[in-house]
CSV table of C-alpha atoms in Angstrom, one decimal:
chain,number,residue,atom,x,y,z
C,1,UNK,CA,81.3,111.9,-124.5
C,2,UNK,CA,78.7,110.2,-126.5
C,3,UNK,CA,79.0,112.8,-129.3
C,4,UNK,CA,82.2,110.9,-130.4
C,5,UNK,CA,80.0,107.7,-131.0
C,6,UNK,CA,77.7,109.7,-132.9
C,7,UNK,CA,80.4,111.6,-135.1
C,8,UNK,CA,82.0,108.0,-135.5
C,9,UNK,CA,78.9,106.5,-137.0
C,10,UNK,CA,78.3,109.2,-139.2
C,11,UNK,CA,81.7,109.1,-140.6
C,12,UNK,CA,81.7,105.5,-141.0
C,13,UNK,CA,78.6,105.8,-143.2
C,14,UNK,CA,80.4,108.5,-144.9
C,15,UNK,CA,83.3,106.3,-145.5
C,16,UNK,CA,81.3,103.7,-146.8
C,17,UNK,CA,79.5,106.0,-149.4
C,18,UNK,CA,82.9,107.4,-150.5
C,19,UNK,CA,84.3,104.0,-151.0
C,20,UNK,CA,81.4,102.9,-153.2
C,21,UNK,CA,81.9,106.0,-155.3
C,22,UNK,CA,85.6,104.8,-155.8
C,23,UNK,CA,87.1,107.7,-153.8
C,24,UNK,CA,89.7,105.4,-152.3
C,25,UNK,CA,91.9,107.7,-150.6
C,26,UNK,CA,89.3,110.1,-148.9
C,27,UNK,CA,87.3,107.1,-148.0
C,28,UNK,CA,90.4,105.6,-146.1
C,29,UNK,CA,91.1,108.9,-144.2
C,30,UNK,CA,87.4,109.3,-143.4
C,31,UNK,CA,87.3,105.6,-141.9
C,32,UNK,CA,90.5,106.3,-139.8
C,33,UNK,CA,88.6,109.3,-138.5
C,34,UNK,CA,85.7,107.2,-137.8
C,35,UNK,CA,87.9,104.9,-136.1
C,36,UNK,CA,89.5,107.4,-134.0
C,37,UNK,CA,86.0,108.6,-132.8
C,38,UNK,CA,84.8,105.2,-131.9
C,39,UNK,CA,88.1,104.3,-130.1
C,40,UNK,CA,88.3,107.5,-128.1
C,41,UNK,CA,84.5,107.2,-127.2
C,42,UNK,CA,85.4,103.8,-125.7
C,43,UNK,CA,88.3,105.3,-123.8
C,44,UNK,CA,85.9,107.8,-121.9
C,45,UNK,CA,83.3,105.1,-121.1
C,46,UNK,CA,84.3,104.6,-117.6
C,47,UNK,CA,85.4,107.3,-115.3
C,48,UNK,CA,87.1,105.1,-113.0
C,49,UNK,CA,89.4,102.0,-112.8
C,50,UNK,CA,87.9,98.8,-113.7
C,51,UNK,CA,88.4,96.1,-111.3
C,52,UNK,CA,89.8,93.3,-113.2
C,53,UNK,CA,93.4,94.1,-114.4
C,54,UNK,CA,93.1,97.6,-115.6
C,55,UNK,CA,93.7,99.1,-112.0
C,56,UNK,CA,97.0,97.0,-111.6
C,57,UNK,CA,98.2,98.1,-115.0
C,58,UNK,CA,97.3,101.7,-114.1
C,59,UNK,CA,99.1,101.6,-110.8
C,60,UNK,CA,102.3,100.1,-112.0
C,61,UNK,CA,102.3,102.6,-114.8
C,62,UNK,CA,101.8,105.6,-112.6
C,63,UNK,CA,104.5,104.4,-110.2
C,64,UNK,CA,106.9,103.8,-113.4
C,65,UNK,CA,106.7,107.3,-114.2
C,66,UNK,CA,109.3,108.1,-111.5
C,67,UNK,CA,111.4,104.8,-112.0
C,68,UNK,CA,110.4,103.3,-115.6
C,69,UNK,CA,113.0,100.4,-114.9
C,70,UNK,CA,111.6,99.3,-111.6
C,71,UNK,CA,108.2,98.1,-112.1
C,72,UNK,CA,106.4,98.1,-108.5
C,73,UNK,CA,102.9,97.6,-107.5
C,74,UNK,CA,103.7,98.5,-103.9
C,75,UNK,CA,106.3,101.3,-104.1
C,76,UNK,CA,107.8,100.3,-100.8
C,77,UNK,CA,107.4,97.9,-98.3
C,78,UNK,CA,106.5,100.0,-95.3
C,79,UNK,CA,105.7,97.1,-93.1
C,80,UNK,CA,106.1,93.2,-93.0
C,81,UNK,CA,103.4,91.8,-95.0
C,82,UNK,CA,102.6,89.0,-97.7
C,83,UNK,CA,104.0,90.6,-101.0
C,84,UNK,CA,104.4,87.0,-102.5
C,85,UNK,CA,101.4,86.9,-104.8
C,86,UNK,CA,100.9,88.8,-108.2
C,87,UNK,CA,98.3,91.0,-106.6
C,88,UNK,CA,100.6,92.1,-103.9
C,89,UNK,CA,104.0,92.0,-105.5
C,90,UNK,CA,106.6,94.9,-104.5
C,91,UNK,CA,108.4,94.5,-107.7
C,92,UNK,CA,105.7,93.5,-110.4
C,93,UNK,CA,107.0,91.5,-113.3
C,94,UNK,CA,103.6,89.8,-113.9
C,95,UNK,CA,103.4,91.4,-117.2
C,96,UNK,CA,106.0,92.6,-119.6
C,97,UNK,CA,106.6,96.3,-119.3
C,98,UNK,CA,105.9,98.0,-122.8
C,99,UNK,CA,102.3,98.8,-122.5
C,100,UNK,CA,102.7,100.1,-119.0
C,101,UNK,CA,105.8,102.4,-120.4
C,102,UNK,CA,103.2,103.5,-123.0
C,103,UNK,CA,100.8,104.5,-120.3
C,104,UNK,CA,103.2,106.2,-118.1
C,105,UNK,CA,104.4,108.3,-121.0
C,106,UNK,CA,100.7,109.1,-121.7
C,107,UNK,CA,100.3,110.0,-117.9
C,108,UNK,CA,103.4,112.4,-118.2
C,109,UNK,CA,101.8,114.1,-121.5
C,110,UNK,CA,98.0,114.1,-120.4
C,111,UNK,CA,97.9,113.8,-116.6
C,112,UNK,CA,97.5,111.1,-114.5
C,113,UNK,CA,93.5,109.9,-115.4
C,114,UNK,CA,91.6,107.3,-116.8
C,115,UNK,CA,91.4,108.7,-120.4
C,116,UNK,CA,95.0,109.1,-120.5
C,117,UNK,CA,95.5,105.5,-119.2
C,118,UNK,CA,93.5,104.4,-122.3
C,119,UNK,CA,95.0,107.0,-125.0
C,120,UNK,CA,98.0,104.5,-126.2
C,121,UNK,CA,95.1,101.8,-126.8
C,122,UNK,CA,93.4,104.2,-128.9
C,123,UNK,CA,96.9,104.9,-131.0
C,124,UNK,CA,97.6,101.4,-131.2
C,125,UNK,CA,94.1,100.4,-132.3
C,126,UNK,CA,94.4,103.2,-135.1
C,127,UNK,CA,97.5,101.5,-136.3
C,128,UNK,CA,95.6,98.3,-136.4
C,129,UNK,CA,93.2,99.8,-138.7
C,130,UNK,CA,96.1,100.8,-141.2
C,131,UNK,CA,97.5,97.3,-140.8
C,132,UNK,CA,94.1,95.6,-141.5
C,133,UNK,CA,93.5,98.0,-144.7
C,134,UNK,CA,97.1,97.2,-146.1
C,135,UNK,CA,97.1,93.7,-145.3
C,136,UNK,CA,93.7,93.1,-147.1
C,137,UNK,CA,94.3,95.2,-150.0
C,138,UNK,CA,97.7,93.0,-150.6
C,139,UNK,CA,95.8,89.7,-150.2
C,140,UNK,CA,92.8,90.9,-152.1
C,141,UNK,CA,91.9,94.1,-153.6
C,142,UNK,CA,91.2,97.9,-152.5
C,143,UNK,CA,87.6,96.6,-151.2
C,144,UNK,CA,89.0,93.8,-149.3
C,145,UNK,CA,91.4,96.2,-147.6
C,146,UNK,CA,88.6,98.8,-146.8
C,147,UNK,CA,86.3,96.0,-145.5
C,148,UNK,CA,89.1,94.8,-143.4
C,149,UNK,CA,89.7,98.2,-141.8
C,150,UNK,CA,86.0,98.8,-141.3
C,151,UNK,CA,85.7,95.5,-139.4
C,152,UNK,CA,88.6,96.4,-137.0
C,153,UNK,CA,87.3,100.1,-136.7
C,154,UNK,CA,83.9,98.8,-135.5
C,155,UNK,CA,85.0,96.1,-133.4
C,156,UNK,CA,83.1,95.7,-130.3
C,157,UNK,CA,85.7,93.5,-128.7
C,158,UNK,CA,88.6,95.9,-129.4
C,159,UNK,CA,86.3,98.7,-127.9
C,160,UNK,CA,85.5,96.9,-124.9
C,161,UNK,CA,89.3,96.2,-124.5
C,162,UNK,CA,90.0,99.9,-124.7
C,163,UNK,CA,87.3,101.0,-122.2
C,164,UNK,CA,89.0,98.5,-119.6
C,165,UNK,CA,85.5,96.7,-119.2
C,166,UNK,CA,87.1,93.2,-120.1
C,167,UNK,CA,90.2,91.4,-119.3
C,168,UNK,CA,93.0,92.0,-120.1
C,169,UNK,CA,92.3,95.6,-121.2
C,170,UNK,CA,95.3,97.7,-122.3
C,171,UNK,CA,97.7,94.9,-122.2
C,172,UNK,CA,95.5,92.8,-124.9
C,173,UNK,CA,95.0,95.7,-127.0
C,174,UNK,CA,98.8,96.3,-127.4
C,175,UNK,CA,99.7,92.6,-127.6
C,176,UNK,CA,97.1,91.9,-130.1
C,177,UNK,CA,98.0,95.2,-132.0
C,178,UNK,CA,101.7,94.8,-132.3
C,179,UNK,CA,101.1,90.9,-133.4
C,180,UNK,CA,98.8,92.2,-136.2
C,181,UNK,CA,101.4,95.1,-137.0
C,182,UNK,CA,104.3,92.2,-137.5
C,183,UNK,CA,101.8,90.2,-139.6
C,184,UNK,CA,101.0,93.4,-141.9
C,185,UNK,CA,104.8,93.9,-142.2
C,186,UNK,CA,105.5,90.5,-143.2
C,187,UNK,CA,102.9,90.9,-145.9
C,188,UNK,CA,104.4,94.0,-147.0
C,189,UNK,CA,107.8,92.1,-147.2
C,190,UNK,CA,106.3,89.4,-149.4
C,191,UNK,CA,104.6,92.0,-151.5
C,192,UNK,CA,107.7,94.2,-152.3
C,193,UNK,CA,110.7,92.3,-150.9
C,194,UNK,CA,111.9,95.4,-149.3
C,195,UNK,CA,114.5,94.8,-146.8
C,196,UNK,CA,113.3,97.6,-144.6
C,197,UNK,CA,110.2,95.4,-143.7
C,198,UNK,CA,112.3,92.9,-142.0
C,199,UNK,CA,113.2,95.3,-139.4
C,200,UNK,CA,109.7,96.3,-138.8
C,201,UNK,CA,108.6,92.5,-138.6
C,202,UNK,CA,111.0,91.7,-135.9
C,203,UNK,CA,110.4,95.1,-134.1
C,204,UNK,CA,106.7,94.8,-133.8
C,205,UNK,CA,107.0,91.0,-132.9
C,206,UNK,CA,109.6,91.9,-130.0
C,207,UNK,CA,107.2,94.7,-129.1
C,208,UNK,CA,104.4,92.1,-128.7
C,209,UNK,CA,106.7,90.0,-126.5
C,210,UNK,CA,107.4,92.9,-124.5
C,211,UNK,CA,103.6,93.3,-123.7
C,212,UNK,CA,102.6,89.8,-123.0
C,213,UNK,CA,105.0,87.0,-123.9
C,214,UNK,CA,106.2,84.4,-126.4
C,215,UNK,CA,102.5,84.2,-128.6
C,216,UNK,CA,104.0,87.6,-129.6
C,217,UNK,CA,106.1,85.6,-132.1
C,218,UNK,CA,103.0,84.4,-133.9
C,219,UNK,CA,104.2,86.3,-137.1
C,220,UNK,CA,107.4,83.5,-137.3
C,221,UNK,CA,105.0,80.6,-137.2
C,222,UNK,CA,103.1,82.0,-140.0
C,223,UNK,CA,106.2,82.7,-142.0
C,224,UNK,CA,107.9,79.5,-141.2
C,225,UNK,CA,104.8,77.5,-142.6
C,226,UNK,CA,104.8,79.8,-145.4
C,227,UNK,CA,108.5,78.8,-146.1
C,228,UNK,CA,108.2,75.1,-145.7
C,229,UNK,CA,105.2,75.2,-148.1
C,230,UNK,CA,107.4,77.2,-150.6
C,231,UNK,CA,111.1,76.1,-150.0
C,232,UNK,CA,110.7,72.7,-148.0
C,233,UNK,CA,113.9,72.6,-145.8
C,234,UNK,CA,116.1,74.8,-148.2
C,235,UNK,CA,117.9,76.7,-145.3
C,236,UNK,CA,119.4,79.4,-147.5
C,237,UNK,CA,115.7,80.6,-148.3
C,238,UNK,CA,115.3,81.3,-144.6
C,239,UNK,CA,117.8,83.9,-144.3
C,240,UNK,CA,115.3,86.7,-144.4
C,241,UNK,CA,113.3,85.2,-141.5
C,242,UNK,CA,116.4,84.7,-139.4
C,243,UNK,CA,117.1,88.7,-139.9
C,244,UNK,CA,113.8,89.2,-138.5
C,245,UNK,CA,114.0,87.0,-135.5
C,246,UNK,CA,117.5,88.6,-134.6
C,247,UNK,CA,115.9,92.0,-134.7
C,248,UNK,CA,113.0,90.6,-132.3
C,249,UNK,CA,115.5,89.1,-130.1
C,250,UNK,CA,117.4,92.2,-130.0
C,251,UNK,CA,114.1,94.1,-129.1
C,252,UNK,CA,113.0,91.9,-126.3
C,253,UNK,CA,115.9,90.1,-124.7
C,254,UNK,CA,117.7,93.1,-123.0
C,255,UNK,CA,114.5,93.5,-120.8
C,256,UNK,CA,114.8,89.9,-119.9
C,257,UNK,CA,118.4,89.9,-119.2
C,258,UNK,CA,118.0,93.0,-117.1
C,259,UNK,CA,115.3,91.6,-114.8
C,260,UNK,CA,116.9,88.2,-114.3
C,261,UNK,CA,120.0,90.1,-113.2
C,262,UNK,CA,118.3,92.9,-111.2
C,263,UNK,CA,115.4,91.0,-109.7
C,264,UNK,CA,116.5,87.4,-109.9
C,265,UNK,CA,113.7,86.2,-107.3
C,266,UNK,CA,110.8,88.0,-108.9
C,267,UNK,CA,111.8,87.0,-112.5
C,268,UNK,CA,111.9,83.2,-111.5
C,269,UNK,CA,108.6,83.5,-109.8
C,270,UNK,CA,107.0,85.3,-113.0
C,271,UNK,CA,108.3,82.6,-115.2
C,272,UNK,CA,107.0,79.9,-113.0
C,273,UNK,CA,103.7,81.4,-113.0
C,274,UNK,CA,103.6,81.9,-116.7
C,275,UNK,CA,104.6,78.2,-117.2
C,276,UNK,CA,101.7,77.2,-114.8
C,277,UNK,CA,99.1,78.6,-117.2
C,278,UNK,CA,100.1,75.2,-119.5
C,279,UNK,CA,99.0,72.7,-116.6
C,280,UNK,CA,96.8,74.5,-114.0
C,281,UNK,CA,93.9,76.7,-114.0
C,282,UNK,CA,95.6,80.0,-112.7
C,283,UNK,CA,93.4,82.1,-110.7
C,284,UNK,CA,90.3,79.8,-111.6
C,285,UNK,CA,90.3,80.5,-115.3
C,286,UNK,CA,89.3,77.2,-116.2
C,287,UNK,CA,86.9,75.9,-119.2
C,288,UNK,CA,86.1,73.0,-121.5
C,289,UNK,CA,88.3,71.7,-124.4
C,290,UNK,CA,86.3,73.7,-126.7
C,291,UNK,CA,86.2,77.0,-124.6
C,292,UNK,CA,87.9,78.9,-127.1
C,293,UNK,CA,85.5,78.0,-129.8
C,294,UNK,CA,82.8,79.5,-127.6
C,295,UNK,CA,84.7,82.8,-127.5
C,296,UNK,CA,84.2,83.5,-131.1
C,297,UNK,CA,81.0,85.3,-131.0
C,298,UNK,CA,82.4,87.2,-128.0
C,299,UNK,CA,85.5,88.4,-130.2
C,300,UNK,CA,84.0,88.7,-133.6
C,301,UNK,CA,80.1,89.2,-132.8
C,302,UNK,CA,77.6,86.6,-133.4
C,303,UNK,CA,76.9,87.5,-137.0
C,304,UNK,CA,80.6,87.2,-137.9
C,305,UNK,CA,81.5,84.2,-135.9
C,306,UNK,CA,78.9,82.3,-138.0
C,307,UNK,CA,80.8,83.2,-141.2
C,308,UNK,CA,84.2,82.3,-140.1
C,309,UNK,CA,84.2,78.9,-141.8
C,310,UNK,CA,82.7,80.1,-145.1
C,311,UNK,CA,85.2,83.0,-144.8
C,312,UNK,CA,88.2,80.6,-144.6
C,313,UNK,CA,86.9,78.8,-147.5
C,314,UNK,CA,86.1,81.8,-149.8
C,315,UNK,CA,89.6,83.1,-148.9
C,316,UNK,CA,91.4,80.3,-150.0
C,317,UNK,CA,89.3,79.8,-153.2
C,318,UNK,CA,89.6,83.6,-154.4
C,319,UNK,CA,93.1,84.9,-153.1
C,320,UNK,CA,96.0,84.5,-155.8
C,321,UNK,CA,98.2,84.3,-152.7
C,322,UNK,CA,97.3,80.4,-151.8
C,323,UNK,CA,100.5,79.7,-149.9
C,324,UNK,CA,100.0,82.6,-147.5
C,325,UNK,CA,96.2,81.6,-147.4
C,326,UNK,CA,97.4,78.2,-146.4
C,327,UNK,CA,100.1,79.4,-144.0
C,328,UNK,CA,97.2,81.5,-142.3
C,329,UNK,CA,94.7,78.5,-142.1
C,330,UNK,CA,97.5,76.2,-140.7
C,331,UNK,CA,98.2,78.7,-138.0
C,332,UNK,CA,94.9,79.2,-137.3
C,333,UNK,CA,94.4,75.6,-136.6
C,334,UNK,CA,97.6,75.4,-134.5
C,335,UNK,CA,96.8,78.2,-132.3
C,336,UNK,CA,93.2,76.9,-131.5
C,337,UNK,CA,94.6,73.3,-130.9
C,338,UNK,CA,97.4,74.7,-128.6
C,339,UNK,CA,95.3,76.8,-126.4
C,340,UNK,CA,92.5,74.1,-126.3
C,341,UNK,CA,95.2,72.0,-124.8
C,342,UNK,CA,96.3,74.8,-122.4
C,343,UNK,CA,94.6,74.3,-119.0
C,344,UNK,CA,94.0,78.1,-118.1
C,345,UNK,CA,91.3,79.6,-120.4
C,346,UNK,CA,91.1,83.4,-121.0
C,347,UNK,CA,89.1,85.1,-123.7
C,348,UNK,CA,91.9,86.8,-125.4
C,349,UNK,CA,94.0,83.9,-126.2
C,350,UNK,CA,93.0,83.4,-129.6
C,351,UNK,CA,92.1,87.1,-130.2
C,352,UNK,CA,95.8,87.1,-131.6
C,353,UNK,CA,94.3,85.9,-134.8
C,354,UNK,CA,92.0,88.8,-135.3
C,355,UNK,CA,94.0,90.2,-138.2
C,356,UNK,CA,94.1,87.2,-140.5
C,357,UNK,CA,90.3,86.1,-139.7
C,358,UNK,CA,89.1,89.6,-140.5
C,359,UNK,CA,90.7,89.6,-143.9
C,360,UNK,CA,89.3,86.3,-144.6
C,361,UNK,CA,85.7,87.9,-143.7
C,362,UNK,CA,86.6,91.1,-145.6
C,363,UNK,CA,87.1,88.9,-148.8
C,364,UNK,CA,83.8,87.1,-148.0
C,365,UNK,CA,81.7,90.3,-147.9
C,366,UNK,CA,83.7,91.8,-150.8
C,367,UNK,CA,82.3,88.6,-153.1
C,368,UNK,CA,78.8,88.9,-151.3
C,369,UNK,CA,78.8,92.7,-152.4
C,370,UNK,CA,79.8,91.9,-156.0
C,371,UNK,CA,77.1,89.2,-156.2
C,372,UNK,CA,74.4,91.7,-154.9
C,373,UNK,CA,75.8,94.3,-157.3
C,374,UNK,CA,75.4,92.1,-160.3
C,375,UNK,CA,71.9,90.8,-159.3
C,376,UNK,CA,70.3,94.0,-158.4
C,377,UNK,CA,72.2,96.7,-160.0
C,378,UNK,CA,73.4,98.6,-157.1
C,379,UNK,CA,76.6,100.2,-158.9
C,380,UNK,CA,74.7,103.6,-159.5
C,381,UNK,CA,73.2,103.7,-155.9
C,382,UNK,CA,75.9,103.8,-153.4
C,383,UNK,CA,73.2,104.9,-150.4
C,384,UNK,CA,71.6,101.4,-150.2
C,385,UNK,CA,74.9,99.2,-149.7
C,386,UNK,CA,76.3,101.6,-147.5
C,387,UNK,CA,73.2,101.7,-145.3
C,388,UNK,CA,72.9,97.9,-145.5
C,389,UNK,CA,76.6,97.5,-144.1
C,390,UNK,CA,76.1,100.3,-141.6
C,391,UNK,CA,73.0,98.5,-140.2
C,392,UNK,CA,75.1,95.4,-139.9
C,393,UNK,CA,77.9,97.4,-138.1
C,394,UNK,CA,75.6,98.8,-135.8
C,395,UNK,CA,74.0,95.5,-134.9
C,396,UNK,CA,77.4,94.1,-134.3
C,397,UNK,CA,78.3,97.1,-132.2
C,398,UNK,CA,75.1,96.8,-130.0
C,399,UNK,CA,75.0,100.4,-130.7
C,400,UNK,CA,71.4,100.7,-129.4
C,401,UNK,CA,72.6,100.1,-125.9
C,402,UNK,CA,75.7,102.4,-126.4
C,403,UNK,CA,73.7,105.2,-127.4
C,404,UNK,CA,71.0,104.6,-124.8
C,405,UNK,CA,73.6,104.0,-121.6
C,406,UNK,CA,76.7,105.5,-123.2
C,407,UNK,CA,78.5,102.7,-121.7
C,408,UNK,CA,78.8,98.7,-122.4
C,409,UNK,CA,76.7,98.4,-119.3
C,410,UNK,CA,73.8,96.1,-120.2
C,411,UNK,CA,72.2,94.5,-117.0
C,412,UNK,CA,71.5,95.6,-113.3
C,413,UNK,CA,74.8,94.0,-112.0
C,414,UNK,CA,76.8,96.0,-114.2
C,415,UNK,CA,74.9,99.2,-113.1
C,416,UNK,CA,75.6,98.4,-109.7
C,417,UNK,CA,79.2,97.5,-110.3
C,418,UNK,CA,79.6,101.3,-112.0
C,419,UNK,CA,77.9,102.9,-109.1
C,420,UNK,CA,80.2,101.1,-106.5
C,421,UNK,CA,83.3,102.0,-108.5
C,422,UNK,CA,82.4,105.7,-108.8
C,423,UNK,CA,81.6,105.9,-105.1
C,424,UNK,CA,84.9,104.5,-104.4
C,425,UNK,CA,86.8,106.6,-106.7
C,426,UNK,CA,85.1,109.6,-105.2
C,427,UNK,CA,85.9,108.4,-101.6
C,428,UNK,CA,89.4,108.1,-102.3
C,429,UNK,CA,90.0,111.2,-104.0
C,430,UNK,CA,88.2,113.2,-101.2
C,431,UNK,CA,90.2,111.8,-98.3
C,432,UNK,CA,91.9,114.7,-96.6
C,433,UNK,CA,95.1,112.7,-95.6
C,434,UNK,CA,98.4,113.7,-94.1
C,435,UNK,CA,101.4,113.2,-96.0
C,436,UNK,CA,102.7,110.2,-94.0
C,437,UNK,CA,99.3,108.3,-94.1
C,438,UNK,CA,99.1,104.3,-94.5
C,439,UNK,CA,95.7,102.9,-95.5
C,440,UNK,CA,94.3,99.7,-93.9
C,441,UNK,CA,91.3,97.4,-94.0
C,442,UNK,CA,90.2,97.9,-97.8
C,443,UNK,CA,87.9,95.4,-99.0
C,444,UNK,CA,89.0,92.9,-101.7
C,445,UNK,CA,91.6,94.2,-103.8
C,446,UNK,CA,90.4,97.8,-103.7
C,447,UNK,CA,93.6,98.6,-101.9
C,448,UNK,CA,95.0,99.1,-105.6
C,449,UNK,CA,92.6,101.8,-106.6
C,450,UNK,CA,93.2,103.5,-103.1
C,451,UNK,CA,97.0,103.6,-104.0
C,452,UNK,CA,96.3,104.9,-107.5
C,453,UNK,CA,93.9,107.8,-106.5
C,454,UNK,CA,95.6,108.8,-102.9
C,455,UNK,CA,99.1,108.2,-103.8
C,456,UNK,CA,99.5,106.2,-100.5
C,457,UNK,CA,100.3,102.8,-99.5
C,458,UNK,CA,97.3,100.7,-98.7
C,459,UNK,CA,96.5,97.2,-97.5
C,460,UNK,CA,93.4,94.9,-97.3
C,461,UNK,CA,94.0,93.9,-93.6
C,462,UNK,CA,93.6,95.6,-90.0
C,463,UNK,CA,97.4,96.2,-88.9
C,464,UNK,CA,98.6,94.0,-85.9
C,465,UNK,CA,100.1,95.5,-82.7
C,466,UNK,CA,103.6,94.6,-84.2
C,467,UNK,CA,102.9,96.3,-87.5
C,468,UNK,CA,101.6,99.4,-85.6
C,469,UNK,CA,105.1,99.5,-83.9
C,470,UNK,CA,106.6,99.3,-87.3
C,471,UNK,CA,104.8,102.3,-88.5
C,472,UNK,CA,105.4,104.4,-85.5
C,473,UNK,CA,109.1,104.0,-85.9
C,474,UNK,CA,108.9,105.1,-89.4
C,475,UNK,CA,106.7,108.2,-88.5
C,476,UNK,CA,103.7,106.8,-90.3
C,477,UNK,CA,100.0,107.3,-89.4
C,478,UNK,CA,97.7,104.4,-89.8
C,479,UNK,CA,94.4,105.2,-91.4
C,480,UNK,CA,91.7,102.4,-90.9
C,481,UNK,CA,88.6,102.1,-92.6
C,482,UNK,CA,86.2,101.0,-89.9
C,483,UNK,CA,82.9,100.6,-91.7
C,484,UNK,CA,83.6,97.5,-93.8
C,485,UNK,CA,81.5,95.1,-91.8
C,486,UNK,CA,84.5,93.4,-90.0
C,487,UNK,CA,85.4,93.7,-86.3
C,488,UNK,CA,88.0,96.2,-85.6
C,489,UNK,CA,90.1,95.4,-82.3
C,490,UNK,CA,90.3,97.6,-79.4
C,491,UNK,CA,93.9,98.6,-79.8
C,492,UNK,CA,92.9,100.3,-83.0
C,493,UNK,CA,89.7,102.0,-81.7
C,494,UNK,CA,91.2,103.1,-78.6
C,495,UNK,CA,94.5,104.6,-80.1
C,496,UNK,CA,94.0,108.1,-80.9
C,497,UNK,CA,96.9,108.4,-83.1
C,498,UNK,CA,95.1,106.2,-85.7
C,499,UNK,CA,92.7,108.0,-88.1
C,500,UNK,CA,89.4,106.2,-88.3
C,501,UNK,CA,87.5,106.6,-91.7
C,502,UNK,CA,83.7,105.8,-91.2
C,503,UNK,CA,83.0,105.9,-95.1
C,504,UNK,CA,82.0,102.7,-97.1
C,505,UNK,CA,84.3,101.2,-99.6
C,506,UNK,CA,82.1,98.8,-101.8
C,507,UNK,CA,83.6,95.6,-102.6
C,508,UNK,CA,82.9,94.5,-106.3
C,509,UNK,CA,85.4,91.8,-107.6
């Protein structure tokens, strides 16, 4: 699908030329078309489920096709086993459900496959480009908005999330996207004072909470700071904010009430695990106090990470919306400070700030382009500035690697990973299994992909004699992978009713 990458780059270049020729409307739609091609290309990069969290999200979403209000990892507890950790839950409340509902709907429409898994992320990312364009235009000029859209459309971090190659894949795309949409709607409200935006602010913020959790309320932090700067503690001036908060609560609270009532034990466990992120390095995700500052080059690209501080200064200096700028800056400081103290460290925690940071960068680039035009008279030649910007974008995207490899693969380890996942997918999809089969002895967490591709329950252990008896009582056939390097007991090897699979499943965690 590399053709989508080439078309995307060409359309990006064309949109730049059209923009510098003051063809604003057509340049925007060309940019949107470029974004679609680049995002769709990203969705096609890996023809398998990625091992980090994408496989879990895919399996739960597949199961939710049949019962959308009962999120399950294991569709049923066939045998007595340990279902007490997030990677083994029967009822899976480890993540909020909205992004998995989106994936389940996509599976219904386009079939159960990896591209369909990622299509909702393509759609949300397209809306993100619109949000960036409109937000930049409100806070700056047409060019600020256009550059903001270009930076989102060419974001390698967003593309990697869409591809599922970095954690937390589709979950973070929707989470970051809906937060950004809520901030955009807030800017539209501040610009127009139209009451309809109050509904959209609350709705998109509620959607963000329904994708991950309470950081989805970020827009209300920005709005609250802005109101304090403008009105101090004049509560009457906070009525519009309260309306949006109520809409937000109506959006995400029903699911919380439903799960607490329907699945009280699982809900409590999920809340306890979420709270542990504050005080413990959950699943080993640790790092130094300055961890999130080190992530900036990963999120924005090295070139853009170097200009974050100048961008903040230029944005505050030149925007006419000083108090919105100050609300953004204070919120950025708050988010970085808060997550620096949180013990669990994950790359996307501060990526919720991509929209405001991108707008600041866009205004900086606008000022640079104005300066360059004034100094070397580029106004009559639109090819040169367009080509220079495209070169910067391609460097940021690491496009040479993408064109060469067709993936985000960059080293020998990543190639080995891709080959192992392709092999495992082929193995799972070409098993000739009876309807009542149950799979055992899968390495690592690859029982998740096994369940996704085969539709059968799978485990990472060899069944005990007691568990074998349970299976027989339920008229189930044990299928044991015997080529995984561990010793298989005689009661399995000698039981003719057990199907032995002598195919290697490669472990890559």
